[in-house]
Short mmCIF file of C-alpha atoms in Angstrom, two decimals:
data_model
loop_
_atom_site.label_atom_id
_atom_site.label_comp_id
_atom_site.label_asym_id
_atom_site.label_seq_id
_atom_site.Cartn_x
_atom_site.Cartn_y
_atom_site.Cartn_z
CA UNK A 1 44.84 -9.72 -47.54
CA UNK A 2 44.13 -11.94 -44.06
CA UNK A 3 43.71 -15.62 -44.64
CA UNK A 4 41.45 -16.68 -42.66
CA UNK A 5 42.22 -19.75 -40.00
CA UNK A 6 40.53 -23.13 -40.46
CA UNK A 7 38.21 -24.24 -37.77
CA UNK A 8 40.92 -26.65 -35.87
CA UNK A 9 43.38 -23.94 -35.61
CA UNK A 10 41.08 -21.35 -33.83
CA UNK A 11 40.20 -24.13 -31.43
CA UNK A 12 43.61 -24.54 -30.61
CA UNK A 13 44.10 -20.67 -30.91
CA UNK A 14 41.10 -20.59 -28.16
CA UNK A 15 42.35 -22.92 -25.89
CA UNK A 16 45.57 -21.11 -25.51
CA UNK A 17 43.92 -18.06 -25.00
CA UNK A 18 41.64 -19.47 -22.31
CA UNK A 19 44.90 -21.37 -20.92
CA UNK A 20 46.64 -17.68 -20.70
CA UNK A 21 44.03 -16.08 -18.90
CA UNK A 22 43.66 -18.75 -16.19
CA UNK A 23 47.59 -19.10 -15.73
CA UNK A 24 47.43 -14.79 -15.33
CA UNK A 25 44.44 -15.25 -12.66
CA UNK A 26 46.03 -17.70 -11.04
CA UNK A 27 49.13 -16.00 -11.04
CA UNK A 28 47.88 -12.92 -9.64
CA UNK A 29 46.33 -14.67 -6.67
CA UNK A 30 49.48 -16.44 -5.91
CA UNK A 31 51.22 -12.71 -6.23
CA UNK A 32 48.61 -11.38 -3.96
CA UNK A 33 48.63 -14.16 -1.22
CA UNK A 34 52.87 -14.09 -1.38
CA UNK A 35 52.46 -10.33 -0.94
CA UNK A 36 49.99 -10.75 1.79
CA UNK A 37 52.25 -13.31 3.87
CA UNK A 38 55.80 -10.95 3.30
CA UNK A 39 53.84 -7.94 4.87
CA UNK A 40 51.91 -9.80 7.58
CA UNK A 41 49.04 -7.94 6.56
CA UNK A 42 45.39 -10.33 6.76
CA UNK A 43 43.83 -8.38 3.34
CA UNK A 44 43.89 -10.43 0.57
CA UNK A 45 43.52 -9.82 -3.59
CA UNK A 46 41.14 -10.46 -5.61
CA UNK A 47 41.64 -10.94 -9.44
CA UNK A 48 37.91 -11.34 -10.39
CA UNK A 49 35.28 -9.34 -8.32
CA UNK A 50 31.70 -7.64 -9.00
CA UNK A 51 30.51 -5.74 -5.67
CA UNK A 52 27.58 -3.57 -5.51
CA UNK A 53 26.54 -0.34 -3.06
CA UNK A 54 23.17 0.39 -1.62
CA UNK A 55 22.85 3.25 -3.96
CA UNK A 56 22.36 0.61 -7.13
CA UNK A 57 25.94 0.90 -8.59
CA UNK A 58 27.53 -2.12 -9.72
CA UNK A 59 31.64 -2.31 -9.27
CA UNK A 60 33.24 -4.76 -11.70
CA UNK A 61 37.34 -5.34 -10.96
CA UNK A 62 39.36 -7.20 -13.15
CA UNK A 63 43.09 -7.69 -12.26
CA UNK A 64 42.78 -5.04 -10.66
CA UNK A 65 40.86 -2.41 -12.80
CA UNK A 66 37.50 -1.43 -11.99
CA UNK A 67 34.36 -0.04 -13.36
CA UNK A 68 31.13 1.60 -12.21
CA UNK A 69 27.99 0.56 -13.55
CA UNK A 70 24.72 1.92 -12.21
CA UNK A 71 22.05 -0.29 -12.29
CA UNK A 72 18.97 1.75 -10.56
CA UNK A 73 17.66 4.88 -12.49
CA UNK A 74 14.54 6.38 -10.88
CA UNK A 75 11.42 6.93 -13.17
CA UNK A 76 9.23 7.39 -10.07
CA UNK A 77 9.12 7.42 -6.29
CA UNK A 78 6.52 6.67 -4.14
CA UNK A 79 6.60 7.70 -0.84
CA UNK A 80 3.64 6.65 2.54
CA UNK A 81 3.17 10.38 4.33
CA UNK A 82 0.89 8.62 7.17
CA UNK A 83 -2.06 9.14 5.82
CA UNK A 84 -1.73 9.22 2.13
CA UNK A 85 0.35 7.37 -0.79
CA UNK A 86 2.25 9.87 -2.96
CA UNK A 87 3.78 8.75 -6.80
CA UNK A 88 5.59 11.09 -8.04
CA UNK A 89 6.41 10.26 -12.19
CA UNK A 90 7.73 12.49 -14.88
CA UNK A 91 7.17 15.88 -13.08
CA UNK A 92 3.08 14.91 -12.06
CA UNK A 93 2.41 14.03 -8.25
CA UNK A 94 -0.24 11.97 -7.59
CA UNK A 95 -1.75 11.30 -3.90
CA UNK A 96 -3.89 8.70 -3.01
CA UNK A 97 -5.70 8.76 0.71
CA UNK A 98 -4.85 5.86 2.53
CA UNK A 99 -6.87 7.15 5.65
CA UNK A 100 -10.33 8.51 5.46
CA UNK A 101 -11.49 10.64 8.50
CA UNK A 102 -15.48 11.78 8.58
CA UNK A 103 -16.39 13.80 11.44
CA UNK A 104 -20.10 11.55 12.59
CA UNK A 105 -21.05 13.72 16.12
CA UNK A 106 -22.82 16.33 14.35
CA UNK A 107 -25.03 14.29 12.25
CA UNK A 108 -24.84 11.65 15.76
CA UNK A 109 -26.20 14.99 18.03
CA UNK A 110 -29.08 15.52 15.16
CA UNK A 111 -30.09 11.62 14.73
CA UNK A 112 -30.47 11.78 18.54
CA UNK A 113 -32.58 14.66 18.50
CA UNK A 114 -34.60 13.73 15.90
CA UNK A 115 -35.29 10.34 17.46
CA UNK A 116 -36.36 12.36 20.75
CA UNK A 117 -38.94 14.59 18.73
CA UNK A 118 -40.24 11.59 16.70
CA UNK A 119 -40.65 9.77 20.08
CA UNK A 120 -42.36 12.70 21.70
CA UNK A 121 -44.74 13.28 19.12
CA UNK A 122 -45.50 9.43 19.01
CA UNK A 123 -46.38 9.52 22.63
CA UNK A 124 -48.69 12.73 22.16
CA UNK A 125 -50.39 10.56 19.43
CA UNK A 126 -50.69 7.73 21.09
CA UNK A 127 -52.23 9.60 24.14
CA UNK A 128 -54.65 11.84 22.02
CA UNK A 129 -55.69 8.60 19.67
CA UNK A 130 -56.64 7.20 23.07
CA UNK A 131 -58.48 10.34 23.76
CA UNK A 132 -59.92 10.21 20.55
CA UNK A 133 -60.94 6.31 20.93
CA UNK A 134 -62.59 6.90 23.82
CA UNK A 135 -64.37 9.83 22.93
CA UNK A 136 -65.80 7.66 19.97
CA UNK A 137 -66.51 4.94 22.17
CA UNK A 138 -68.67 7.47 23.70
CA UNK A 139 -71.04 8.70 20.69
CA UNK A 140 -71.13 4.86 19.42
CA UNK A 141 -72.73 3.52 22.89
CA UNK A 142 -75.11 6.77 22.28
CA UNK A 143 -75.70 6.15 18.68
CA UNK A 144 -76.73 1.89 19.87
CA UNK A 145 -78.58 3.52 22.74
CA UNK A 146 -80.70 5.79 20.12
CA UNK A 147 -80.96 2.63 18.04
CA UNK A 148 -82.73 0.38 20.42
CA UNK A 149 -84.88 2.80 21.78
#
């Protein structure tokens, strides 16, 4: 059966342990900068080191031992083709218009023509209300003239 340590003795138990992993670090950087400086080479070493690549993986090295972690899975994409947004998402595309074109010269080329009729036939009003006035005018001076006769 394990006895279990008392609480002061895994303190001291953790300090060493903490104490042996600096004194390891350290001495691998000192190993790395004396190897550096016997082969006149400028690289250096790195005991500790997390890079990571454009394609979302993460690169942890630890004296010297690495491992890949990918950090970006895709669960969509969305992607601007000029004149529309397109998500694509578990197999189903969606596209949503960003531009919106509407063709206006044929409904322009019948508004004008319209307004060219509807001021045509205003002037032809116009002229034979005016006719028609006048005409009127006529009979009512003959109707006064019967009157004061």
């Amino acid at each position: 059966m394990l006895a279990r340590l008392a609480n002061r003795d895994m303190v001291v138990l953790g300090h060493g342990l903490i104490a042996l992993l600096l004194i390891v670090v350290m001495g691998v950087g000192v190993t790395g900068r004396q190897l550096t400086k016997l082969t006149f080479e400028q690289g250096y070493g790195q005991a500790f080191a997390i890079t990571r690549d454009e394609a979302g993986v993460y690169t942890a090295a630890v004296l010297g031992n690495s491992t890949r972690i990918k950090s970006v899975y895709e669960l969509a994409s969305c992607n601007n083709i000029g004149t529309a947004l397109k998500i694509e998402a578990a197999g189903v595309c969606l596209t949503v218009p960003t531009v919106i074109n509407i063709e206006l010269a044929p409904t322009i080329f019948w508004f004008k023509e319209w307004r060219t009729q509807f001021v045509t036939k205003a002037i032809e009003t116009k002229l034979d209300l005016r006719g028609y006035s006048y005409e009127f005018g006529q009979y009512l001076d003959e109707f006064f003239r019967w009157i004061k006769r």
